CSV table of C-alpha atoms in Angstrom, one decimal:
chain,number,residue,atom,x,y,z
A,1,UNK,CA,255.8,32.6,-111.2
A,2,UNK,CA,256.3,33.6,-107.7
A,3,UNK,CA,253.2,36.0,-105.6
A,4,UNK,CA,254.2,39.1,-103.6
A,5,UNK,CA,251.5,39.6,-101.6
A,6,UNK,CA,251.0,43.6,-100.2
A,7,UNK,CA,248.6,44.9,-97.5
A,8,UNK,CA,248.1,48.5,-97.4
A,9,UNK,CA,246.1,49.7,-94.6
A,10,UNK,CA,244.8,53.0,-94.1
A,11,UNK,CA,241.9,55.3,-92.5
A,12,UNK,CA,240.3,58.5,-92.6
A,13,UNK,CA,238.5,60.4,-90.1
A,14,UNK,CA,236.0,62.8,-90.2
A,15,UNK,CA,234.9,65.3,-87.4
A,16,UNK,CA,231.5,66.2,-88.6
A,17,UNK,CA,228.7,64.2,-87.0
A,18,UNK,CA,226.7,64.6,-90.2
A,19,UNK,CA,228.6,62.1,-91.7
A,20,UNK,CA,228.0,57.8,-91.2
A,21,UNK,CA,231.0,56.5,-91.2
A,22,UNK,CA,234.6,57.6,-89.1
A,23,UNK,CA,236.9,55.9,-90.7
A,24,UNK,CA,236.9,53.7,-93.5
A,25,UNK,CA,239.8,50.8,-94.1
A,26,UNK,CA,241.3,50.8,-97.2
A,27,UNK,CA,244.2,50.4,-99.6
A,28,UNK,CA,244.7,46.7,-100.0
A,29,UNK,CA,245.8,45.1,-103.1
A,30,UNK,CA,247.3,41.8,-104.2
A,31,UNK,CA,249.6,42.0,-107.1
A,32,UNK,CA,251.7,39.5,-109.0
A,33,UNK,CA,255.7,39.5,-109.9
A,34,UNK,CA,255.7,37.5,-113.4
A,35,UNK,CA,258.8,37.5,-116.5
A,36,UNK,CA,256.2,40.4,-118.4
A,37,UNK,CA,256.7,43.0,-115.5
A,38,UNK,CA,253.8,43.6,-112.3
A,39,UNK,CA,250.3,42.9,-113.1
A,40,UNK,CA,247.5,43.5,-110.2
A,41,UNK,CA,244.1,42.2,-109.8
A,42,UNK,CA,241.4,43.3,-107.8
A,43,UNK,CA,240.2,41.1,-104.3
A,44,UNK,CA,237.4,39.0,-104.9
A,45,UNK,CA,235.1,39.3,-101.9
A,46,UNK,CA,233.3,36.0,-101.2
A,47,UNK,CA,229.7,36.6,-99.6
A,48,UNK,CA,226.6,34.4,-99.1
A,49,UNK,CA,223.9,36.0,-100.5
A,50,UNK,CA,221.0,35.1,-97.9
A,51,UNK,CA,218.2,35.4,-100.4
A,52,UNK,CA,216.3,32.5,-98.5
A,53,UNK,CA,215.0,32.1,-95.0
A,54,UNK,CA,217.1,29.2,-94.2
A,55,UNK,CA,220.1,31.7,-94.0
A,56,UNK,CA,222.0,28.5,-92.0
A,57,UNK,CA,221.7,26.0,-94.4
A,58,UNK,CA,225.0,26.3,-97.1
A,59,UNK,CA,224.2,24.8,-100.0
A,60,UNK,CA,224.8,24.8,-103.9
A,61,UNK,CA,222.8,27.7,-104.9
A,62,UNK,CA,223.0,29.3,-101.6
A,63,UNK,CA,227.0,29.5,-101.9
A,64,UNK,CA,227.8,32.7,-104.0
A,65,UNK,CA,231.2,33.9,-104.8
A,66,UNK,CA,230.6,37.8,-105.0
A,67,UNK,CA,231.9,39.4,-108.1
A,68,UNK,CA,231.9,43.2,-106.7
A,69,UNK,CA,235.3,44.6,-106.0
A,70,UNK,CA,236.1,47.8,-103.8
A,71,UNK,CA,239.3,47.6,-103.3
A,72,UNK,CA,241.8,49.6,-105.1
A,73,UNK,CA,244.2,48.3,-107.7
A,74,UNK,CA,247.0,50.1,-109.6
A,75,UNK,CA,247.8,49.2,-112.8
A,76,UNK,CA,249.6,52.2,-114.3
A,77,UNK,CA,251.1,53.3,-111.1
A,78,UNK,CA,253.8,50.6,-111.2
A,79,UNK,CA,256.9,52.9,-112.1
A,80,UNK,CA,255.7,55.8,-109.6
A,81,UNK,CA,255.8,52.6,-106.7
A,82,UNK,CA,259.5,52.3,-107.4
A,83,UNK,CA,258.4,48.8,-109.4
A,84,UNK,CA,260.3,48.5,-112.4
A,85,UNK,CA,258.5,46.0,-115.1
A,86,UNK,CA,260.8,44.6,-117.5
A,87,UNK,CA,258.6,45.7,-120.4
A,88,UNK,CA,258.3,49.7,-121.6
A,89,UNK,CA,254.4,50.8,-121.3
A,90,UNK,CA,252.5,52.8,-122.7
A,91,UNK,CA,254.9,54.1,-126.1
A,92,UNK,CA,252.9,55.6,-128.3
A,93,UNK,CA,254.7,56.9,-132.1
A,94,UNK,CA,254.8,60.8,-132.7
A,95,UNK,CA,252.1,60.6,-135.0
A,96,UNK,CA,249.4,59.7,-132.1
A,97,UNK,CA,250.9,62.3,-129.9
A,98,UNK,CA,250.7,64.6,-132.6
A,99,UNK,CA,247.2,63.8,-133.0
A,100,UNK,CA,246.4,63.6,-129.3
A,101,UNK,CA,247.7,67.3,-129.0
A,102,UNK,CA,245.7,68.5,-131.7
A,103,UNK,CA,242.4,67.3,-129.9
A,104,UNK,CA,243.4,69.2,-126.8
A,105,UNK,CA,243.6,72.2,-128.2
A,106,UNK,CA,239.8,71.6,-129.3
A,107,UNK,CA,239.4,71.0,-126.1
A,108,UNK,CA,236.6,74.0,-125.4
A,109,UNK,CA,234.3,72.4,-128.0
A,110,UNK,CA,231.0,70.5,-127.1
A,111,UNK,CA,231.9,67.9,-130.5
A,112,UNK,CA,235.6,66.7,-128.8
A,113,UNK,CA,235.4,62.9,-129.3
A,114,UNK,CA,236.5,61.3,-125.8
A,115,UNK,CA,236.2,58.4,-127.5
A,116,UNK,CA,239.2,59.0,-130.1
A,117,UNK,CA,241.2,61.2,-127.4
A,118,UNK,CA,241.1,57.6,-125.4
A,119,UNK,CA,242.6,56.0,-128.2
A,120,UNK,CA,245.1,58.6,-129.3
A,121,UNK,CA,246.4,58.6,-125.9
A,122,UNK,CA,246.4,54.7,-125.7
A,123,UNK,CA,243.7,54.6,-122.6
A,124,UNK,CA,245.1,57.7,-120.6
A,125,UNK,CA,242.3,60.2,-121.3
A,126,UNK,CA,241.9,61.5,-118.3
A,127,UNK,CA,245.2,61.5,-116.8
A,128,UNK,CA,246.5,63.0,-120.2
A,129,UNK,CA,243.2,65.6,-119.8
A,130,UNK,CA,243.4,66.7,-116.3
A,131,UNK,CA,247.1,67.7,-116.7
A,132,UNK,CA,246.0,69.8,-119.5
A,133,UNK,CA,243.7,71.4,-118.4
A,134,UNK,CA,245.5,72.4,-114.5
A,135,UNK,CA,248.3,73.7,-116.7
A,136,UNK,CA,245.4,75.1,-118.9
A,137,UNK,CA,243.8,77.1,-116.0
A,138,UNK,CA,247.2,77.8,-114.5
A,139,UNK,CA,246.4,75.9,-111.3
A,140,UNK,CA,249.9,74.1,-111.3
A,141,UNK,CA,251.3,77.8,-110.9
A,142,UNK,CA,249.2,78.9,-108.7
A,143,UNK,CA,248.6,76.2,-105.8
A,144,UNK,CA,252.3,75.5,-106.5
A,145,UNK,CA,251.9,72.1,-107.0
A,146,UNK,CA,254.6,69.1,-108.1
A,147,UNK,CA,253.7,68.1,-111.5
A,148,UNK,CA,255.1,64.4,-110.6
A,149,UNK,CA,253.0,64.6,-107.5
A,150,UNK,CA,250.0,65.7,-109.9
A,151,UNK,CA,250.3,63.0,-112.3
A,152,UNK,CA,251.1,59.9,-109.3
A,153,UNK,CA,247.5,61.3,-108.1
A,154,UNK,CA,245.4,61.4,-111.5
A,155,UNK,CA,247.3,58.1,-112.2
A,156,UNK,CA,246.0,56.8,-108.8
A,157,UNK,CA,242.4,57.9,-109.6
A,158,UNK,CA,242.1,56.7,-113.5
A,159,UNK,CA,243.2,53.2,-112.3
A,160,UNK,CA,240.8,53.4,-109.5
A,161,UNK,CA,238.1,53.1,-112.3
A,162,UNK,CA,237.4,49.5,-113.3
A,163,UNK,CA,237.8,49.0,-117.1
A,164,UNK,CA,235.9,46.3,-117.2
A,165,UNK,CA,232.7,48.5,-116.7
A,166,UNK,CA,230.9,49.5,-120.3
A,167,UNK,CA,230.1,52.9,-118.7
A,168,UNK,CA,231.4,53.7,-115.1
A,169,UNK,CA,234.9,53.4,-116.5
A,170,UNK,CA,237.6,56.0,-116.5
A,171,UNK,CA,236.3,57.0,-120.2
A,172,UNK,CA,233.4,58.3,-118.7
A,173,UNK,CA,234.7,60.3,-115.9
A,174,UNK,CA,237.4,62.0,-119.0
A,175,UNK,CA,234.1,63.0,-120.7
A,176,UNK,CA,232.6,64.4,-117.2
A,177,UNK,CA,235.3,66.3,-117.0
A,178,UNK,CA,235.7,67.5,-120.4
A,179,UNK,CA,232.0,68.5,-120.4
A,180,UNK,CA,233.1,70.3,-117.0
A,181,UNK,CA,235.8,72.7,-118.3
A,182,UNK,CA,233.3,74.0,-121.1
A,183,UNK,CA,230.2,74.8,-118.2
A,184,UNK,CA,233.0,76.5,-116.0
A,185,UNK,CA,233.7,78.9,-119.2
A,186,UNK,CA,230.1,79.9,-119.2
A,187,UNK,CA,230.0,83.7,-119.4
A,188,UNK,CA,227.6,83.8,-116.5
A,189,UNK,CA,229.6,81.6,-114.4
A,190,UNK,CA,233.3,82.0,-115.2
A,191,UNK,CA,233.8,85.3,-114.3
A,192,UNK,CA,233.1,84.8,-110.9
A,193,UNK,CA,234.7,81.5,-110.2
A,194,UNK,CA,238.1,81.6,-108.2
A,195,UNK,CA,241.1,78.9,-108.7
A,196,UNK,CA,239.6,77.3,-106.1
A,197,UNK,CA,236.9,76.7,-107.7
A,198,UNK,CA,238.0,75.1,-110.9
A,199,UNK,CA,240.2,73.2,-109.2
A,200,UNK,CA,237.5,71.7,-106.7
A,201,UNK,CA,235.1,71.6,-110.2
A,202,UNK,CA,237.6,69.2,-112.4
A,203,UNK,CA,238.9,67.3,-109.4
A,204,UNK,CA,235.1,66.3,-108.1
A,205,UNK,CA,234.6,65.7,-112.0
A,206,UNK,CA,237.1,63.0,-112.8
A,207,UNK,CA,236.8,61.4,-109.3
A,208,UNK,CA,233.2,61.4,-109.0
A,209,UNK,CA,232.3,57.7,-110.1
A,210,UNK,CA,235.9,56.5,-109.1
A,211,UNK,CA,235.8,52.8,-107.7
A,212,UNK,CA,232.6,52.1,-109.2
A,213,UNK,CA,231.4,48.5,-109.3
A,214,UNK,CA,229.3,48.2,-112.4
A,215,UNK,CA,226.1,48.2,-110.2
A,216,UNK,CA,223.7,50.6,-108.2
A,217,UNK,CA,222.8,51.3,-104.6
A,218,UNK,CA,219.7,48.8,-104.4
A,219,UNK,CA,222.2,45.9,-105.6
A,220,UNK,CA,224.5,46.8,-102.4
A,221,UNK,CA,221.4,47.0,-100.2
A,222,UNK,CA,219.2,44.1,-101.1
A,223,UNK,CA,222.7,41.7,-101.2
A,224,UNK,CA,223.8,43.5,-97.8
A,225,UNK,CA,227.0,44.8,-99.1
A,226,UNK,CA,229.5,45.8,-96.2
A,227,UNK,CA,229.3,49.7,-97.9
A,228,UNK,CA,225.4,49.9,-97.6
A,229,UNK,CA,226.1,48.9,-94.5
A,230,UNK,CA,228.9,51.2,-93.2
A,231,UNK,CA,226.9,54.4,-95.2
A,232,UNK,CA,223.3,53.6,-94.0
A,233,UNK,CA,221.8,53.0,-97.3
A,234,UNK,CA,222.4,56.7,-98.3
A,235,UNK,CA,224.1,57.7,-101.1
A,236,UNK,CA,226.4,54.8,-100.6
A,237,UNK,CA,228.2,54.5,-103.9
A,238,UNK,CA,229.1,58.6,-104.0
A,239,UNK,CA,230.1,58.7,-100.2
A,240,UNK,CA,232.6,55.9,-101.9
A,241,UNK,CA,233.7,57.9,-104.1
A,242,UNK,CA,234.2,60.7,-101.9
A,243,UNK,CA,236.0,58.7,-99.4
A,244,UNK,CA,238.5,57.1,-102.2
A,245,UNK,CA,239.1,60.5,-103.7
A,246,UNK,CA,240.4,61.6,-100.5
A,247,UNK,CA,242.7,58.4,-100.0
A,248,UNK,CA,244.2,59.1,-102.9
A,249,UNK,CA,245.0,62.6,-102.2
A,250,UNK,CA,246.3,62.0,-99.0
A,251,UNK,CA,248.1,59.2,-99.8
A,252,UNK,CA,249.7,61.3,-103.2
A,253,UNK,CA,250.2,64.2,-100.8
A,254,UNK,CA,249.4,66.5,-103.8
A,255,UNK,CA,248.3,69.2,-101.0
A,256,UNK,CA,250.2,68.3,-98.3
A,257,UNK,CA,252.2,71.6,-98.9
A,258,UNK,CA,248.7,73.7,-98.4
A,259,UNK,CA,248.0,74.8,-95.1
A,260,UNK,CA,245.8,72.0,-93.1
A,261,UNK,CA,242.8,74.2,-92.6
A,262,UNK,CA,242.7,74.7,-96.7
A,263,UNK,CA,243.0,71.0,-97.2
A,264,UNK,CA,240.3,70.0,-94.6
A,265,UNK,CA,238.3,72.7,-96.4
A,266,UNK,CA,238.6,71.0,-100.3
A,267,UNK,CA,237.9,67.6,-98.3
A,268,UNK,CA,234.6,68.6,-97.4
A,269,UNK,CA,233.6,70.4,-100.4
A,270,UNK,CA,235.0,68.0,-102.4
A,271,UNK,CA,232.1,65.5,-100.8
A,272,UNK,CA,229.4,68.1,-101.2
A,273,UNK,CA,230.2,68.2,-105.0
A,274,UNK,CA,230.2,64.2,-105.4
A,275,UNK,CA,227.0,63.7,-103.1
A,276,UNK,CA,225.4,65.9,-105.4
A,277,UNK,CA,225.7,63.2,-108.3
A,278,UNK,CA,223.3,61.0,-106.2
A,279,UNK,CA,220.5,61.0,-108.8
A,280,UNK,CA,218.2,60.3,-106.1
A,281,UNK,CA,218.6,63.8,-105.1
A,282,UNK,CA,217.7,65.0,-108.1
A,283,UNK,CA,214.3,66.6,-107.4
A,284,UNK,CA,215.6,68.4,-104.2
A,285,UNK,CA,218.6,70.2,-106.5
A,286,UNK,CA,216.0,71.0,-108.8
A,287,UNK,CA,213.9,72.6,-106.9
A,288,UNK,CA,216.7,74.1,-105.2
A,289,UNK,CA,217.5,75.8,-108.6
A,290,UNK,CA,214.3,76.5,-109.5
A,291,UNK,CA,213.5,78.7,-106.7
A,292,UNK,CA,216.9,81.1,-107.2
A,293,UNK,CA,216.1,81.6,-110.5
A,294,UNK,CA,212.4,82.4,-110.0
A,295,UNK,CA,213.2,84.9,-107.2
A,296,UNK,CA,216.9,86.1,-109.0
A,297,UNK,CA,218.9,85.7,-105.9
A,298,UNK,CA,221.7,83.9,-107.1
A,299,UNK,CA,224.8,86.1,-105.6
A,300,UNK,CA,227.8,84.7,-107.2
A,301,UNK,CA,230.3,86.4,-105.6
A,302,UNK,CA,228.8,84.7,-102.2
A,303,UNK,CA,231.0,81.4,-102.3
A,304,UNK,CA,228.0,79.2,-101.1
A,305,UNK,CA,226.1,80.3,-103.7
A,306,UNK,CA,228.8,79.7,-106.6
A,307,UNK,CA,229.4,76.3,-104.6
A,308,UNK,CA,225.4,75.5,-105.1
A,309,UNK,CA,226.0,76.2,-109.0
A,310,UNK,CA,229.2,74.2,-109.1
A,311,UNK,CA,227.1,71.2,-107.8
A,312,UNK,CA,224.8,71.7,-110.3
A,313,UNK,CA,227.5,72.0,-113.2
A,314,UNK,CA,228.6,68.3,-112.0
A,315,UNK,CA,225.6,67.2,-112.3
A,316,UNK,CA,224.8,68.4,-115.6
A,317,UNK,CA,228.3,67.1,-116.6
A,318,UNK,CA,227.4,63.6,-115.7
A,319,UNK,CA,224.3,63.3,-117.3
A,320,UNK,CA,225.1,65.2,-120.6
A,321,UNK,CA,225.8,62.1,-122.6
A,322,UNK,CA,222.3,62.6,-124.4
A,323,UNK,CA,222.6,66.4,-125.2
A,324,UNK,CA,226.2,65.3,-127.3
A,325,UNK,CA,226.2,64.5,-131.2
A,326,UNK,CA,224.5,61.2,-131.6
A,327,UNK,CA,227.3,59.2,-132.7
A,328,UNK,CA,228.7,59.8,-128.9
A,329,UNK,CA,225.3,59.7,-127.1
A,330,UNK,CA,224.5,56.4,-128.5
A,331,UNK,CA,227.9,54.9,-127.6
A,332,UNK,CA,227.3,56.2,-124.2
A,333,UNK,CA,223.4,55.1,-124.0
A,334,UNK,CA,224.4,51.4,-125.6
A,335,UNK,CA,227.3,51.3,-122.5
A,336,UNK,CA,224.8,52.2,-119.6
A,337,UNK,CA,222.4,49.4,-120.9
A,338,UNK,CA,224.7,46.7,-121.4
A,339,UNK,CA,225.8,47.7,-117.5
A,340,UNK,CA,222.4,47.6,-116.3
A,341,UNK,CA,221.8,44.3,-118.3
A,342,UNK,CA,224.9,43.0,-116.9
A,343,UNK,CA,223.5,43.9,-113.1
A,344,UNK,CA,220.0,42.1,-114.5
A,345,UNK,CA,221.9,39.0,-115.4
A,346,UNK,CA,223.5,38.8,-112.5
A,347,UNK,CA,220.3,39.4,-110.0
A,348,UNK,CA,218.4,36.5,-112.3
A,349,UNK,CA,221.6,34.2,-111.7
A,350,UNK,CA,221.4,34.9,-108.1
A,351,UNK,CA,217.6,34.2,-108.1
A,352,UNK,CA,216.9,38.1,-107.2
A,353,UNK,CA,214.2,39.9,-107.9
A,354,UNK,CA,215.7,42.1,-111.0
A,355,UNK,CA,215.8,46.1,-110.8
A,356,UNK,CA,214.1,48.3,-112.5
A,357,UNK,CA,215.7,49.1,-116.6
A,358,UNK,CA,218.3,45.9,-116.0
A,359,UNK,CA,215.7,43.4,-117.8
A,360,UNK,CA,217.2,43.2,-121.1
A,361,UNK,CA,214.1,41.2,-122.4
A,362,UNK,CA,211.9,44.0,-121.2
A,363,UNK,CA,213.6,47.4,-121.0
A,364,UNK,CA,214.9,47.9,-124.5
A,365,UNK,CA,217.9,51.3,-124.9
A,366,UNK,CA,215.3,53.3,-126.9
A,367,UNK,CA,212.6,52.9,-124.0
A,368,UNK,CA,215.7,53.5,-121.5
A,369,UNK,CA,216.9,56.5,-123.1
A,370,UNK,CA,213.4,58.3,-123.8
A,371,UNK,CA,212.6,57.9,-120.1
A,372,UNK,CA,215.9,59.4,-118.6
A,373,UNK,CA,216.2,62.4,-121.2
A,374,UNK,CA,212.7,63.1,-120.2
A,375,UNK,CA,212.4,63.1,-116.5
A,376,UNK,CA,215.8,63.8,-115.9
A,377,UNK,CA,218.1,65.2,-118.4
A,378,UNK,CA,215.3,67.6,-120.0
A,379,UNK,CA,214.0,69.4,-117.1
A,380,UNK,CA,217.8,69.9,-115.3
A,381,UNK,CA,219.0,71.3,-118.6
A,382,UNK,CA,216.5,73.4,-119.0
A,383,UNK,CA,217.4,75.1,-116.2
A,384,UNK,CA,220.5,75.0,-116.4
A,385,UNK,CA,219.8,77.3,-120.4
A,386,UNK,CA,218.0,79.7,-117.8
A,387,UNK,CA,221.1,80.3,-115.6
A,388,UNK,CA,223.6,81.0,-118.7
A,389,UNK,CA,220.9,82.9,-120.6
A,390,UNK,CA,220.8,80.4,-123.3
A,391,UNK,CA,224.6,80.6,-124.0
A,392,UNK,CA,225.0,79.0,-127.5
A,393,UNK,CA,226.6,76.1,-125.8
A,394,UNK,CA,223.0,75.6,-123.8
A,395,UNK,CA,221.1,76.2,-127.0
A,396,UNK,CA,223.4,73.6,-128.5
A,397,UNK,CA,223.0,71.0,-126.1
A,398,UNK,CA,219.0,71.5,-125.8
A,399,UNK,CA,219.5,71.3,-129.7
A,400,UNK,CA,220.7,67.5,-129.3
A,401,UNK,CA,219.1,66.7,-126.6
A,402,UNK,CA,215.5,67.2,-129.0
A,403,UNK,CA,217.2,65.5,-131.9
A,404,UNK,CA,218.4,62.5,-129.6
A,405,UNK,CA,215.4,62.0,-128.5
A,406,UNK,CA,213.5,61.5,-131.8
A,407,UNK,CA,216.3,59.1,-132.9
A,408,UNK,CA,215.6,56.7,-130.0
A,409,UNK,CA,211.8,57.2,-130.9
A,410,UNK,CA,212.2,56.1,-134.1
A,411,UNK,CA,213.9,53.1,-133.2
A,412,UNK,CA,211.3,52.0,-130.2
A,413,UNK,CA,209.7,48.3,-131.0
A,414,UNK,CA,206.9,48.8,-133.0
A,415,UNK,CA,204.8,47.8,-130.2
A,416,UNK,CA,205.7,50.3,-128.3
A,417,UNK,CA,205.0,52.9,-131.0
A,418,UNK,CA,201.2,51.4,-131.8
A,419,UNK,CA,200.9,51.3,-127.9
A,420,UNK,CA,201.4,55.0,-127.6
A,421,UNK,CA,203.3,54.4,-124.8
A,422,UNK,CA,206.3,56.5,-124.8
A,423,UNK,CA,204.7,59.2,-125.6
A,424,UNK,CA,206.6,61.2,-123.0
A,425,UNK,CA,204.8,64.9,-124.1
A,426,UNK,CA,203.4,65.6,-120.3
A,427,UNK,CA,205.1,65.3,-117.0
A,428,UNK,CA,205.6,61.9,-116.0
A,429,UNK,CA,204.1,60.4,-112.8
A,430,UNK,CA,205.9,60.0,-109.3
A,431,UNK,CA,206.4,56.5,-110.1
A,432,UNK,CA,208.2,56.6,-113.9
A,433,UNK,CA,210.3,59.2,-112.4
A,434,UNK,CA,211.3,56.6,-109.4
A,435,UNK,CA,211.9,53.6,-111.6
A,436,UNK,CA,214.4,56.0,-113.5
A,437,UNK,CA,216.2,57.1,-110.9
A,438,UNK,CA,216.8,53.7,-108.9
A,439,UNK,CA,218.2,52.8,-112.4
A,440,UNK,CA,221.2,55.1,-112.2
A,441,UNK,CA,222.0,57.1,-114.4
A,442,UNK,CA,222.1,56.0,-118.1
C-alpha cells in the first residue's frame, strides 16, 4: 500500500470586528491509495494535557495523545475529486429507492422516521434530503443553481459530520432539517418567508453541528483546545460550524454565480442562525421571544424580525428530539448519553474533573432527559405553540413532549422516585438550569 499525502490550505476573512477570529486555516486531510479504492482518515492532533502544575515534566500519564479531530475528511466525495476507486459505492436495488421515495413524499409529517430514511438511502439522509427539499421549494430554479454543484456541497457537509459520534452525526443534522421544513410550513410563518429565507433556514439546519467532535465547549476550554483558544471561549463549537459551513461553500462555489454582496450577506446570516444553537444562549432568546409575544410586535414582513423567528425555528429543530414519537426520542436521548458518557470516560481517563450529566455512574438517561425537557425543551416550545397559535403540529409536539416525559419518569431508579427528587412540577433553580446547559444538548 502506497500513502498520497494531500495538504489543502485555505482561509476566510471576516470584516466585522464583532467577530474573534480573521481567518481560520483549514482543509487538510490525509488520505490513503489502497487495491479497494481511496479511504481517508481524520488528523490525530497530539496535545499534552497540562492537568498538573509541573507542566515541564513529560511523563507517562502526563503524555496524552488527543483523540479530538477538526480537520475535514471526505469520504463520499471521492468521485466529485476526480478520484476514481476501483469499487462502485453506494448501489442500492430499486426496491430501497422505491422505498426511499415513498418516505419523501411523507416528508411534511412530524412521524417521518430519519432513522429508516438513513437506512433506505444506505447512510445519505441528508444529502438525499436536502436535494429534495431545494427542488421541493423550487430553490434550484430560482437561485439558478448547478445541481452537481449542489450535491459536491451537501456531499462536502454530510461527510464533514463524524459517524463515529452516537448523536452529533450527520443522522442528526437530517432530522434537524427535516423538523425544519415542517416549522417553515407553519401557517403563521410560511406566508411570509421569501426563498431566501428557506434557503438560509435548511442550509443553517443541516450544517449547524457540522465537524462536531463528540464533546462540548468546557472539554475544549479546560484541555486548552487551539479553537477555544482562537474563539475566546464563546460559542466555540458553533463559530466552528459556522466557519466550516462557509469553507465548504466557497470551496463548492455553489453561489459563486450570485452577486458578491448577496453571498457576503447569506455568510453572515448564515452565522447568526448557527450561533443561535449555542444553548447557553438560551435564556437571552427566550426572553427575547417572550417579550414580542407579550407586547404583539412581531412584524413579519420586517426581514429582521422574520430572521429573529428563523433563529428560533433552528433552535426548536435541534432540540425537538423529545417532542417526536417515543420510539425516535429514546433512540435520540440513548445517543446523547452514550456521547456525554463517552466525554465522562474520557475526562476520568485523563484524570479531569468530569462534566456535568457525562458520569454514567451518576447521571442515569431518565434523570438526563427529565431535566432537559423541563428547563429547556418545555418552556421554548411552549412559546414557540404561542407564535403558530397552537398549529396542530405545536399541539402535537407539546402532546409528546408530556407523554415523553412520563415515560422517562417511570423508568427513573427507584431511588430517585422515593427521593422525590425529579419531581420537576416548579421552575427549576439558576443552578439545575446551568448544569443542563453546560451539558449540551441531549
Amino acid at each position: 500500500m502506497s500513502c498520497l499525502m494531500v495538504e489543502r490550505c485555505g482561509e476566510i476573512l471576516f470584516e466585522n470586528p464583532d467577530q474573534n477570529a480573521k481567518c481560520v486555516c483549514m482543509l487538510g486531510d490525509v488520505r490513503l491509495r489502497g487495491q479497494t479504492g481511496v479511504g481517508s482518515y481524520p488528523f490525530i492532533d497530539f496535545r499534552l494535557l497540562n492537568n498538573t502544575t509541573h507542566s515541564g515534566e513529560i511523563g507517562t500519564k502526563k503524555k496524552v495523545k488527543r483523540l479530538l479531530s477538526f480537520q475535514r475528511y471526505f469520504h463520499a466525495s471521492r468521485l466529485l475529486r476526480g478520484i476514481i476507486p476501483q469499487a462502485p459505492l453506494h448501489l442500492l436495488d430499486e426496491d430501497y429507492l422505491g422505498q426511499a421515495r415513498h418516505m419523501l413524499s411523507k416528508v411534511g409529517m412530524w412521524d417521518f422516521d430519519i432513522f429508516l430514511f438513513d437506512r433506505l438511502t444506505n447512510g445519505n439522509s441528508l444529502v438525499t434530503l436536502l436535494c429534495h427539499l431545494f427542488n421541493t421549494h423550487g430553490l434550484i430554479h430560482h437561485f439558478k443553481l448547478d445541481m452537481v454543484t449542489l450535491h459536491r456541497f451537501l456531499v462536502m457537509v454530510q461527510e464533514d459530520y463524524h459517524g463515529q459520534n452516537p448523536y452529533h452525526n450527520a443522522v442528526h443534522a437530517a432530522d434537524v432539517t427535516q423538523a425544519m421544513h415542517c416549522y417553515l410550513k407553519e401557517p403563521k410563518l410560511a406566508s411570509f418567508l421569501t426563498p431566501l429565507d428557506i434557503m438560509l433556514g435548511l442550509l443553517a439546519a443541516a450544517a449547524h453541528d457540522v465537524d462536531h467532535p463528540g464533546v462540548n465547549q468546557p472539554f475544549l476550554i479546560k484541555t486548552n483546545h487551539h479553537l477555544a483558544n482562537l474563539y475566546q471561549n464563546m460559542s466555540v463549537l458553533e463559530n466552528h460550524h459556522w466557519r466550516s459551513t462557509i469553507g465548504m461553500l466557497r470551496e463548492s462555489r455553489l453561489l459563486a454565480h450570485l452577486p458578491k454582496e448577496m453571498t457576503q450577506d447569506i455568510e453572515q446570516q448564515l452565522g447568526s442562525l448557527i450561533l443561535a444553537t449555542d444553548i447557553n444562549r438560551q435564556n437571552e432568546f427566550l426572553t427575547r421571544l417572550k417579550t414580542h409575544l407579550h407586547n404583539k410586535d412581531l412584524r413579519l414582513e420586517d426581514a429582521h424580525d422574520r430572521h429573529f423567528m428563523l433563529q428560533i425555528a433552528l433552535k426548536c429543530a435541534d432540540i425537538c428530539n423529545p417532542c417526536r414519537i417515543w420510539e425516535m426520542s429514546k433512540q435520540w436521548s440513548e445517543r446523547v448519553c452514550e456521547e456525554f458518557y463517552r466525554q465522562g470516560d474520557l475526562e476520568q481517563k485523563f484524570e479531569l474533573e468530569i462534566s456535568p450529566l457525562c458520569n454514567q455512574q451518576k447521571d442515569s438517561i431518565p434523570s438526563i432527559q427529565i431535566g432537559f425537557m423541563t428547563y429547556i425543551v418545555e418552556p421554548l416550545f411552549r412559546e414557540w405553540a404561542r407564535f403558530t397559535g397552537n398549529s396542530s403540529l405545536s399541539e402535537n409536539m407539546l402532546s409528546h413532549l408530556a407523554h415523553n416525559k412520563a415515560q422517562w419518569k417511570s423508568l427513573l431508579p427507584k431511588q430517585h422516585r422515593r427521593r422525590g427528587s425529579t419531581d420537576h412540577g416548579g421552575p427549576g433553580t439558576e443552578k439545575e438550569e446551568q448544569t443542563v446547559a453546560e451539558g449540551d444538548a441531549p
